[in-house]
PDB file of C-alpha atoms (C1' of nucleotides) in Angstrom:
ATOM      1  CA  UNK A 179       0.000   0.000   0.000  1.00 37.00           C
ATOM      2  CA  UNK A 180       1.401   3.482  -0.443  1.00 37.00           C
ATOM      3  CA  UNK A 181      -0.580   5.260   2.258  1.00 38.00           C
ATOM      4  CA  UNK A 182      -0.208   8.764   1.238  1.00 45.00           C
ATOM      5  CA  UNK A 183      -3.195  10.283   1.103  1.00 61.00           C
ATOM      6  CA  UNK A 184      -6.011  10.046   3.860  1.00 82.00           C
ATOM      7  CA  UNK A 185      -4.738   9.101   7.517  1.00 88.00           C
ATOM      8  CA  UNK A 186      -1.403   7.718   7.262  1.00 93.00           C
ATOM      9  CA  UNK A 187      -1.317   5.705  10.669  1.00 94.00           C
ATOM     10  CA  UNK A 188      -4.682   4.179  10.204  1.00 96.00           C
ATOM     11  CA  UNK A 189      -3.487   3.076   6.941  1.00 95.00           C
ATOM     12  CA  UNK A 190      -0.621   1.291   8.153  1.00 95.00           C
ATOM     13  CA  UNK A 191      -2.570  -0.094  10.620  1.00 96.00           C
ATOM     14  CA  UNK A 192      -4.898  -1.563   8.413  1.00 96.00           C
ATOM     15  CA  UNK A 193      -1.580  -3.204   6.215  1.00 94.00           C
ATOM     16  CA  UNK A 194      -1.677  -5.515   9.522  1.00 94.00           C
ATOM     17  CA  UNK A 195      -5.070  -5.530  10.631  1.00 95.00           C
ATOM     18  CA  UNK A 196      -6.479  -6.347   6.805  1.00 94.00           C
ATOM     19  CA  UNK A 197      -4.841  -9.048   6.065  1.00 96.00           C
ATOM     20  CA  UNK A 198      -6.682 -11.822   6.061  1.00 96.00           C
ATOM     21  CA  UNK A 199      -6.983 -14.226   9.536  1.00 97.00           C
ATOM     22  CA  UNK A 200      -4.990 -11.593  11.669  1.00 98.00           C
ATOM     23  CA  UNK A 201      -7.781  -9.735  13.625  1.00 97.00           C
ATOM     24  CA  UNK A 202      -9.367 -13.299  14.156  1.00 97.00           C
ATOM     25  CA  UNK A 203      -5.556 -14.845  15.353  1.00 98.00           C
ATOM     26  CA  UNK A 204      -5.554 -11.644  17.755  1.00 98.00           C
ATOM     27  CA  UNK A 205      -9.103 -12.121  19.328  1.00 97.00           C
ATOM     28  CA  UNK A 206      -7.983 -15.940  19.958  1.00 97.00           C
ATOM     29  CA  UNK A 207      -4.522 -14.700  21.293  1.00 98.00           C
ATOM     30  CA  UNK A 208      -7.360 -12.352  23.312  1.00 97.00           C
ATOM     31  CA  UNK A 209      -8.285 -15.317  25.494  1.00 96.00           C
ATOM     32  CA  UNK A 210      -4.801 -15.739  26.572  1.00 97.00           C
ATOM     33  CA  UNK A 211      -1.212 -17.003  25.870  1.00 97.00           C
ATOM     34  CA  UNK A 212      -1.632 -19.914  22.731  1.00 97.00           C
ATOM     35  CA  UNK A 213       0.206 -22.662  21.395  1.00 97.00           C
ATOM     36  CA  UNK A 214       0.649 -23.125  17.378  1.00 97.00           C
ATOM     37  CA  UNK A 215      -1.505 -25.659  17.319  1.00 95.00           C
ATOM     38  CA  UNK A 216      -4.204 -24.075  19.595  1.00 95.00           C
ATOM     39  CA  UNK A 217      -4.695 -20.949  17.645  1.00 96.00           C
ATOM     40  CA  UNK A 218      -4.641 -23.580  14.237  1.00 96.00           C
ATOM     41  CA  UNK A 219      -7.859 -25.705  15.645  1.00 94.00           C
ATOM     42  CA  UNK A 220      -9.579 -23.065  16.973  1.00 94.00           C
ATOM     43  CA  UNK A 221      -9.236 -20.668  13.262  1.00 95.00           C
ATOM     44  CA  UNK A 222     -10.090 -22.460   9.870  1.00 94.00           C
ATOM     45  CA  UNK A 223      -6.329 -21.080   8.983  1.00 95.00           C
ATOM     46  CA  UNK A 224      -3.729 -23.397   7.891  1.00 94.00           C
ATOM     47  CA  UNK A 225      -0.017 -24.378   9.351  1.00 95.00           C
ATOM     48  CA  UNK A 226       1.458 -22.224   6.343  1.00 96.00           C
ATOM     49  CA  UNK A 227      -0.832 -18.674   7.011  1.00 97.00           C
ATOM     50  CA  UNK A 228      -0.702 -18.854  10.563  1.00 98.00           C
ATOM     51  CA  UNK A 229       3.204 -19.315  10.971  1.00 97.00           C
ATOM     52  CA  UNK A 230       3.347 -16.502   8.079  1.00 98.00           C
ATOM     53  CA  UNK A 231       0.732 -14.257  10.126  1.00 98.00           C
ATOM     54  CA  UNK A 232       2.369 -14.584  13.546  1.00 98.00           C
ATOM     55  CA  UNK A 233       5.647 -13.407  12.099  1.00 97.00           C
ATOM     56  CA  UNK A 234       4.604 -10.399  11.019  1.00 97.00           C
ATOM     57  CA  UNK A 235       2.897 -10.041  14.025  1.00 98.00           C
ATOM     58  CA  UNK A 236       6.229 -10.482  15.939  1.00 98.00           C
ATOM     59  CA  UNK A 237       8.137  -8.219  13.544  1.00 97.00           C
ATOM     60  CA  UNK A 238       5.210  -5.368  14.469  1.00 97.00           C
ATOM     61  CA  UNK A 239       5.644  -6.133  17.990  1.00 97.00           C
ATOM     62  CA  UNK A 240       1.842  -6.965  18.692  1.00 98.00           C
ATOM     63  CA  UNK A 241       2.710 -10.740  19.756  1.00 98.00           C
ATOM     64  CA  UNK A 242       5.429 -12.583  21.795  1.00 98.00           C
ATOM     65  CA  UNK A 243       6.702 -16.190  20.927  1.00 97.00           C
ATOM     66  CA  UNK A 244       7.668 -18.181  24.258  1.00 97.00           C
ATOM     67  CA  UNK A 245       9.649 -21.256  23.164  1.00 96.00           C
ATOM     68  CA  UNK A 246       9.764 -23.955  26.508  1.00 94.00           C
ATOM     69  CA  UNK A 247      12.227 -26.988  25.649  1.00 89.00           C
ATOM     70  CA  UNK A 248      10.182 -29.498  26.867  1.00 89.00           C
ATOM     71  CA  UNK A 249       9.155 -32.406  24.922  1.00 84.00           C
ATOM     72  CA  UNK A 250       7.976 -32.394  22.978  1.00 88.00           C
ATOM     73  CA  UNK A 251       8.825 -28.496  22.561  1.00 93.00           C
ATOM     74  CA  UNK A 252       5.981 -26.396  23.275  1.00 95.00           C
ATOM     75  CA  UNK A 253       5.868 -22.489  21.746  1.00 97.00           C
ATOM     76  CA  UNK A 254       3.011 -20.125  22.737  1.00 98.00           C
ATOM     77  CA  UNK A 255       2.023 -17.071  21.664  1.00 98.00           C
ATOM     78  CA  UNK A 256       0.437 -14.042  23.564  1.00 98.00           C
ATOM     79  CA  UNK A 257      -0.171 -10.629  23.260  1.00 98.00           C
ATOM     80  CA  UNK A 258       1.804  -7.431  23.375  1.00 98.00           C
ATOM     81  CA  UNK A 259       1.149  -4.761  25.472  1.00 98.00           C
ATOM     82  CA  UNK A 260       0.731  -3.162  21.902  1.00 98.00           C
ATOM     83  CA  UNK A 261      -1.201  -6.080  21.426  1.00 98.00           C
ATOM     84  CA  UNK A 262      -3.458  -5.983  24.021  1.00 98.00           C
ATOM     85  CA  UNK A 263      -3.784  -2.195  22.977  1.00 98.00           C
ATOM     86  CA  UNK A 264      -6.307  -3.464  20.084  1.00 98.00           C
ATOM     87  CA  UNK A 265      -8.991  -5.300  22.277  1.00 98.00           C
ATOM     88  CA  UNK A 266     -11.106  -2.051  22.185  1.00 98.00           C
ATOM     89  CA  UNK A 267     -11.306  -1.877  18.292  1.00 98.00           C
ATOM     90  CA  UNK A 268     -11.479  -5.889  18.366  1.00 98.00           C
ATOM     91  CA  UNK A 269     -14.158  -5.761  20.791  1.00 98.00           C
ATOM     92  CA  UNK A 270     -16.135  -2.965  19.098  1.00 98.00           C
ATOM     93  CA  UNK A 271     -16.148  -5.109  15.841  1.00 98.00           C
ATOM     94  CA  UNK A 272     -17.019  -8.403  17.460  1.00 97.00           C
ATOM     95  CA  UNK A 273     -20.262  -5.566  18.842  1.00 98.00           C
ATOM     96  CA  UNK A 274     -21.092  -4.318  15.305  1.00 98.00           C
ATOM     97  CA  UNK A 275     -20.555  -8.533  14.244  1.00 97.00           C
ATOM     98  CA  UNK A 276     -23.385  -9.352  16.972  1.00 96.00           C
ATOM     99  CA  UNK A 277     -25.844  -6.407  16.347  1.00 98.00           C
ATOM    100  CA  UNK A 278     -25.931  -6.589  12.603  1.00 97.00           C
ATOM    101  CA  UNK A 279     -24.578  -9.785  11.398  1.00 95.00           C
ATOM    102  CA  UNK A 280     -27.084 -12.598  10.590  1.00 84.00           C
TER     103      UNK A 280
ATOM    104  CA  UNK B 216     -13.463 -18.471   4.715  1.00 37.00           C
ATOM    105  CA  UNK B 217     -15.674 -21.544   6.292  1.00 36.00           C
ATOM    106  CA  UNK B 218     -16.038 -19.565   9.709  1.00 38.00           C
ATOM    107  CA  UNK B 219     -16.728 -22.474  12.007  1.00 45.00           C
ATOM    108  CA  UNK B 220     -14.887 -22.227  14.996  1.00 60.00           C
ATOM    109  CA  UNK B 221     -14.672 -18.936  16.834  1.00 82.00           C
ATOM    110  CA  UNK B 222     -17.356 -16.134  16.805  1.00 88.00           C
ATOM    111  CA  UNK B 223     -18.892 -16.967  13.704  1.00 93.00           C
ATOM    112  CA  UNK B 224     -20.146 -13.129  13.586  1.00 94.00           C
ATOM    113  CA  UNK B 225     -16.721 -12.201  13.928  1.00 96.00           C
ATOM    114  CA  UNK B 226     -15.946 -14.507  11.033  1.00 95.00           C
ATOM    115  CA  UNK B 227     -18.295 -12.760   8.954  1.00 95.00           C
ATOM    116  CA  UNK B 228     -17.473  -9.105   9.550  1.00 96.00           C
ATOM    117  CA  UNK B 229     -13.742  -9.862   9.415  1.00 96.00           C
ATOM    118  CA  UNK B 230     -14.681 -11.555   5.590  1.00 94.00           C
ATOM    119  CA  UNK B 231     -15.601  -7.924   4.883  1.00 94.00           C
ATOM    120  CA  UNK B 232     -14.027  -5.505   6.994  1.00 95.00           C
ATOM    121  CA  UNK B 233     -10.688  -7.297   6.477  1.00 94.00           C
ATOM    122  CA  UNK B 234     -10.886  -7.297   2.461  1.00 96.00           C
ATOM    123  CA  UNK B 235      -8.438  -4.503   1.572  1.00 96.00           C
ATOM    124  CA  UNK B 236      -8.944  -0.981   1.441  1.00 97.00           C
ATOM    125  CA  UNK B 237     -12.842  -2.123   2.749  1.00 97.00           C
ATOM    126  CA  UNK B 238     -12.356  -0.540   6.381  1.00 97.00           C
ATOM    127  CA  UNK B 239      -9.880   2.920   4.732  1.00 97.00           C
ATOM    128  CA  UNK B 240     -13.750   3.105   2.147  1.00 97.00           C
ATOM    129  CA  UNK B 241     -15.602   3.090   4.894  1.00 98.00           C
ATOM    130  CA  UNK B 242     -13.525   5.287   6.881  1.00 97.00           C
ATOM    131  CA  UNK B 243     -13.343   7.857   4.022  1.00 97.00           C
ATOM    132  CA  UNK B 244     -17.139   7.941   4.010  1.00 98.00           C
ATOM    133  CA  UNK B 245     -17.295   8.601   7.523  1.00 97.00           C
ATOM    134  CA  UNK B 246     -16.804  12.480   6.026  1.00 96.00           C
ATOM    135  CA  UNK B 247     -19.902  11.908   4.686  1.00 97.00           C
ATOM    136  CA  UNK B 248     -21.425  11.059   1.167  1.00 97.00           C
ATOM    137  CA  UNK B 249     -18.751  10.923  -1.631  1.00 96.00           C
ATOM    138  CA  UNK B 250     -18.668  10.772  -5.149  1.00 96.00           C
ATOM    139  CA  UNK B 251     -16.624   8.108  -7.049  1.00 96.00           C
ATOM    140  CA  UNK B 252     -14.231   9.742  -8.281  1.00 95.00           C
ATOM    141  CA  UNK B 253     -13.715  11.907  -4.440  1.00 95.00           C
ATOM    142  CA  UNK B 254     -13.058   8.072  -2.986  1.00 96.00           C
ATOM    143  CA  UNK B 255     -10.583   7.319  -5.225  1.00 95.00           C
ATOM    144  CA  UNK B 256      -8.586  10.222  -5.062  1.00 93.00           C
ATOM    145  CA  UNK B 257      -8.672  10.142  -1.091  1.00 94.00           C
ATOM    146  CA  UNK B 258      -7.301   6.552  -1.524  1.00 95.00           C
ATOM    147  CA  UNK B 259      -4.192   4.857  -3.070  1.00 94.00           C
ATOM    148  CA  UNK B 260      -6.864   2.324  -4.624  1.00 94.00           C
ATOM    149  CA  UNK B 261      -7.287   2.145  -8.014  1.00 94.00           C
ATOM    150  CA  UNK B 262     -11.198   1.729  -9.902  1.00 95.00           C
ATOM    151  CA  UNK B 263     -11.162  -1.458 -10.781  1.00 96.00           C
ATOM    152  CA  UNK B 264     -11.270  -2.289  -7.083  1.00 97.00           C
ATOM    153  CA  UNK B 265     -12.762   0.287  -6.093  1.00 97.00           C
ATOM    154  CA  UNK B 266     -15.807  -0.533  -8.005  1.00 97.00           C
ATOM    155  CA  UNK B 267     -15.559  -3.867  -7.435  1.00 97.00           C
ATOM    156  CA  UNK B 268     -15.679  -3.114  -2.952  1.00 98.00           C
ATOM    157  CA  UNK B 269     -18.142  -0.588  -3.012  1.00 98.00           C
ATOM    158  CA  UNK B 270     -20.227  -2.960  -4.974  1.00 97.00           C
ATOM    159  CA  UNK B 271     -19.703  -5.385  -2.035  1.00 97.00           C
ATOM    160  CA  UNK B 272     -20.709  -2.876   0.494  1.00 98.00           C
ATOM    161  CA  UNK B 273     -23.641  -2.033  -1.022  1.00 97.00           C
ATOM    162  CA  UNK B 274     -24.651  -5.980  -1.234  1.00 96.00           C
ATOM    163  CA  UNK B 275     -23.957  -5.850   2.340  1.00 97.00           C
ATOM    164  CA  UNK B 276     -26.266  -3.033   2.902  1.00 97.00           C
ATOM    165  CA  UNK B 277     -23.543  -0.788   4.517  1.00 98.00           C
ATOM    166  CA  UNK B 278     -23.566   1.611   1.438  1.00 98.00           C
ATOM    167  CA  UNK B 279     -25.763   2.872  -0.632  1.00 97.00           C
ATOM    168  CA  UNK B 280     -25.751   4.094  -4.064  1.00 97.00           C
ATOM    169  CA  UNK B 281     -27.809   7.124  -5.529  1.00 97.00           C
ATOM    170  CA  UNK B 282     -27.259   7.921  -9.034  1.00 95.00           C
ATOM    171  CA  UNK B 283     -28.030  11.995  -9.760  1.00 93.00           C
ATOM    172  CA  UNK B 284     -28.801  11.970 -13.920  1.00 88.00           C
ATOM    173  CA  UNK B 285     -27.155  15.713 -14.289  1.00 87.00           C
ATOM    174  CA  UNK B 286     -24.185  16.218 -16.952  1.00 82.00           C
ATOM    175  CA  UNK B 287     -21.981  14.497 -16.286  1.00 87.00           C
ATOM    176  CA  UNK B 288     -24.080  12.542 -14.349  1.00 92.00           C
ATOM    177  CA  UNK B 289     -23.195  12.330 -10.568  1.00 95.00           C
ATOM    178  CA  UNK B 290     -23.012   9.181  -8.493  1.00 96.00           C
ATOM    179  CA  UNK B 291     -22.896   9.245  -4.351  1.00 97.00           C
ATOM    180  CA  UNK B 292     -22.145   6.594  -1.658  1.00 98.00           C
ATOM    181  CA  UNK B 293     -22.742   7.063   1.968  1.00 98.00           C
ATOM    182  CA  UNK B 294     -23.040   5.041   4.771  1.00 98.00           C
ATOM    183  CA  UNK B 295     -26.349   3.850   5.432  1.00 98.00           C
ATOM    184  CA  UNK B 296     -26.939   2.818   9.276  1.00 98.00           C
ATOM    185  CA  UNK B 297     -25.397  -0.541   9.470  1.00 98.00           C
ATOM    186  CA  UNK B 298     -22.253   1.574   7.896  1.00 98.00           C
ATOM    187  CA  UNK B 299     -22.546   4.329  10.610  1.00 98.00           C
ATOM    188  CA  UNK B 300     -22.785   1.676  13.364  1.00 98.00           C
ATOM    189  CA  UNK B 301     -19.185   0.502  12.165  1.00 98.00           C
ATOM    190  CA  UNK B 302     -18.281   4.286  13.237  1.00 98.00           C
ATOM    191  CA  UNK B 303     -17.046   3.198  17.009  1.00 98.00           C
ATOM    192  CA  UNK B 304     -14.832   0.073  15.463  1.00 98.00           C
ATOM    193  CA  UNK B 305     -13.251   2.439  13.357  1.00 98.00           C
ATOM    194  CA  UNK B 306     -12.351   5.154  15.656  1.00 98.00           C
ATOM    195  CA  UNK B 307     -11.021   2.569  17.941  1.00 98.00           C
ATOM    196  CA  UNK B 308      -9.004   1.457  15.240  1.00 98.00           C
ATOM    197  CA  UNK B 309      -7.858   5.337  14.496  1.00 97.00           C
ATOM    198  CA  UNK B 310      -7.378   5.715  18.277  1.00 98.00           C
ATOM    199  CA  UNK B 311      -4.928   2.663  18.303  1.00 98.00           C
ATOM    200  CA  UNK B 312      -2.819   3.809  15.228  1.00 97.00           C
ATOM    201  CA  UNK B 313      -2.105   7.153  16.791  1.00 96.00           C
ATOM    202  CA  UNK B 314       0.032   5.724  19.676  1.00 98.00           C
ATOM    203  CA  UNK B 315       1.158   2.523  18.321  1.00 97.00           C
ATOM    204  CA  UNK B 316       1.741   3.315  14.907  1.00 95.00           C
ATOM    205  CA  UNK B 317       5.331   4.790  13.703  1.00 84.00           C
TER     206      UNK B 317
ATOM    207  C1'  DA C 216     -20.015  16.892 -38.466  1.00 75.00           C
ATOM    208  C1'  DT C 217     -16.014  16.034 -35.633  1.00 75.00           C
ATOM    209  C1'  DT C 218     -13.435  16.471 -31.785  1.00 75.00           C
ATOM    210  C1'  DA C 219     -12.903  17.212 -26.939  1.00 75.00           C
ATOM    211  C1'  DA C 220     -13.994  16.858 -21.959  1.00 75.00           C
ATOM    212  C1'  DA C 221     -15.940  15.018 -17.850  1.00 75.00           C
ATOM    213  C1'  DT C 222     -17.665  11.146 -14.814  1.00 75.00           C
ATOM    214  C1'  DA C 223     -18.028   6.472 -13.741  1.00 75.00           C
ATOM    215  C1'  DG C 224     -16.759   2.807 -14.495  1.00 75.00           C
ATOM    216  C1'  DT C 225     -14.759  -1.962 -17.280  1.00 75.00           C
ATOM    217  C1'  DT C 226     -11.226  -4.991 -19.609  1.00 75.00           C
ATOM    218  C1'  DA C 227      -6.988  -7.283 -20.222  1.00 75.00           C
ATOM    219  C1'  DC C 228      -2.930  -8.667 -18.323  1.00 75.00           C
ATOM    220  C1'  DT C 229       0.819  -9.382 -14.734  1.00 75.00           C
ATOM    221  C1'  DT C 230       2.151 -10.016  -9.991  1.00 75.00           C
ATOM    222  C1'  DT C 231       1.153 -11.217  -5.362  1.00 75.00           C
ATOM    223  C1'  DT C 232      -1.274 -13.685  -1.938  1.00 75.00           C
ATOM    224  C1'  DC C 233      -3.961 -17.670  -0.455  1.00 75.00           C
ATOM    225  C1'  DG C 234      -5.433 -22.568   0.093  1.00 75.00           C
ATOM    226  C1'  DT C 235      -4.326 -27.405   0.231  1.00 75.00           C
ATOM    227  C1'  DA C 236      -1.749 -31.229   1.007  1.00 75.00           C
ATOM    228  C1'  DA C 237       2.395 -33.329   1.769  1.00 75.00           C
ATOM    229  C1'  DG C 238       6.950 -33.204   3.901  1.00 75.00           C
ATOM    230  C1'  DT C 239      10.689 -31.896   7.495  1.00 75.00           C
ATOM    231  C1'  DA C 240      13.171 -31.585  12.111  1.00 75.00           C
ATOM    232  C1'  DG C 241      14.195 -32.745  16.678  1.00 75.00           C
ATOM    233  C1'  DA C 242      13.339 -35.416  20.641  1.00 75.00           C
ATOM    234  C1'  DT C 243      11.390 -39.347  22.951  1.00 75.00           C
ATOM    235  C1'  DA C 244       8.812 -43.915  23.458  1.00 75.00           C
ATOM    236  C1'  DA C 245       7.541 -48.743  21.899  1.00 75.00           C
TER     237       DA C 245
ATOM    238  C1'  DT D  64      13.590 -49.238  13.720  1.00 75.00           C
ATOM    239  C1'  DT D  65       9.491 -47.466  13.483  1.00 75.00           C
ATOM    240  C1'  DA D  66       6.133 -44.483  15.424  1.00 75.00           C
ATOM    241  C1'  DT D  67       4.566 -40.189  17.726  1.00 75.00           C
ATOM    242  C1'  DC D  68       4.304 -35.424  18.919  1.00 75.00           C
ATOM    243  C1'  DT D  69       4.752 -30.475  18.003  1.00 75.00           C
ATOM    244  C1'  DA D  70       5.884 -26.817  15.165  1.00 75.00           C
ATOM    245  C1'  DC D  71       6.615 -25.586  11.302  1.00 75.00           C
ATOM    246  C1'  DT D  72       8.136 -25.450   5.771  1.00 75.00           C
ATOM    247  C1'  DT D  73       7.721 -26.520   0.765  1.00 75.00           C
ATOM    248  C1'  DA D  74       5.555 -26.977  -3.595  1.00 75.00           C
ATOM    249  C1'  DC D  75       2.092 -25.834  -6.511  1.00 75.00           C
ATOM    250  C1'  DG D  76      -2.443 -24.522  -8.522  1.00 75.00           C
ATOM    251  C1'  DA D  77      -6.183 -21.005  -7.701  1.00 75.00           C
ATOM    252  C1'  DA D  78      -7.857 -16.641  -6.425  1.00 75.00           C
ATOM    253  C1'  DA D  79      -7.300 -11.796  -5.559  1.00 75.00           C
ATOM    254  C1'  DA D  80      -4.903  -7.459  -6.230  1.00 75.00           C
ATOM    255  C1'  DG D  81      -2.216  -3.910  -9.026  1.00 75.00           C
ATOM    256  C1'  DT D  82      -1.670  -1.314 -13.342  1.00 75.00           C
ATOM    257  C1'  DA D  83      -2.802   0.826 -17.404  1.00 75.00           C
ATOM    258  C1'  DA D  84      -5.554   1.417 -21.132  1.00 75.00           C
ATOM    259  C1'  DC D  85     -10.137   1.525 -22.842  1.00 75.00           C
ATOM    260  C1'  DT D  86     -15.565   2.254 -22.994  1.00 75.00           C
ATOM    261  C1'  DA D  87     -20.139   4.646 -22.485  1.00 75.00           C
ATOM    262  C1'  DT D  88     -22.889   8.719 -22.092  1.00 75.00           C
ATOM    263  C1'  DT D  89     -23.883  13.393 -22.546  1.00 75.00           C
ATOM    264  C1'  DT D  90     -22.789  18.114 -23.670  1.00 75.00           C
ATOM    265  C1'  DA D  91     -19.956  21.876 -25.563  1.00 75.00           C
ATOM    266  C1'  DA D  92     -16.646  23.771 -28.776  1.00 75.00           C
ATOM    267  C1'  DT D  93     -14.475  24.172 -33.573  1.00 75.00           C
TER     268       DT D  93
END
DNA sequence: ATTAAATAGTTACTTTTCGTAAGTAGATAA
DNA sequence: TTATCTACTTACGAAAAGTAACTATTTAAT
């Protein structure tokens, strides 16, 4: 996107929050820290999107990856503070979803 | 998206509001009704997708469309009430970008 | 009569992203 | 040695997005 015009912030913020399966992979990461596979059975994503999403998620600083060495190895994911910054907007969608959805 | 698990609400809005450039439409509108050619100035979106959203939107019934036959003849979108009600997810949204973005 | 100008799109084509299924790596257990 | 578990990665065809040029309609100017 080249974000000039309009609101510049709110347009970057929308390169992250468009893309497809990341609002929904932050409202599951909303119920608390997540493993890989957690976050995979609980979205209709698949192995490849989700490990794509939650790196760019990492690189923006909205989620933390926890690797424990046990075995087998165990990785979870969980919010940000910036992260846990988006629950309001998440929150007011999921609102909208229930009022005038279906 | 097959939107089983989850909030399938969610699911739903997030098939719409997290389609490119959908939510930065919407937001644009939010300064009230606009004529094609205003939108896609305001945006870095082009009209082939342009047209092909708003057309979406107005499926959805969160725009409408009102053709004025003067010369050239003028076309408007605006939000109709299920757009307006997204007003509060957006400006949460907005909100977030101006401290956590850049 | 022909050309130009303005608005609101549409078409054709290339590049990027997504979806699906199968495969990999590293460590243990049978 | 084979199987199992988790957390990914790879390969590839399909769908969506980006870009630029083109169309339709009506009026005005040359």
């Amino acid at each position: 996107m080249k974000e000039i015009c309009i609101c510049p912030r709110l347009s970057k913020a929308m390169d992250l929050l468009g893309k497809r399966w990341t609002t929904l992979i932050l409202y599951q990461l909303l119920e608390g820290p997540q493993r890989f596979n957690e976050i995979e059975s609980a979205l209709p994503i698949s192995g490849r999107l989700l490990s794509e999403r939650l790196k760019e998620l990492e690189k923006e600083g909205i989620v933390e990856r926890a690797v424990y060495s046990e075995v087998p190895v165990r990785v979870e994911y969980s919010l940000t503070e910036k992260g846990l910054a988006l629950e309001g907007a998440i929150r007011e969608v999921e609102k909208w979803s229930k009022i005038w959805i279906n």
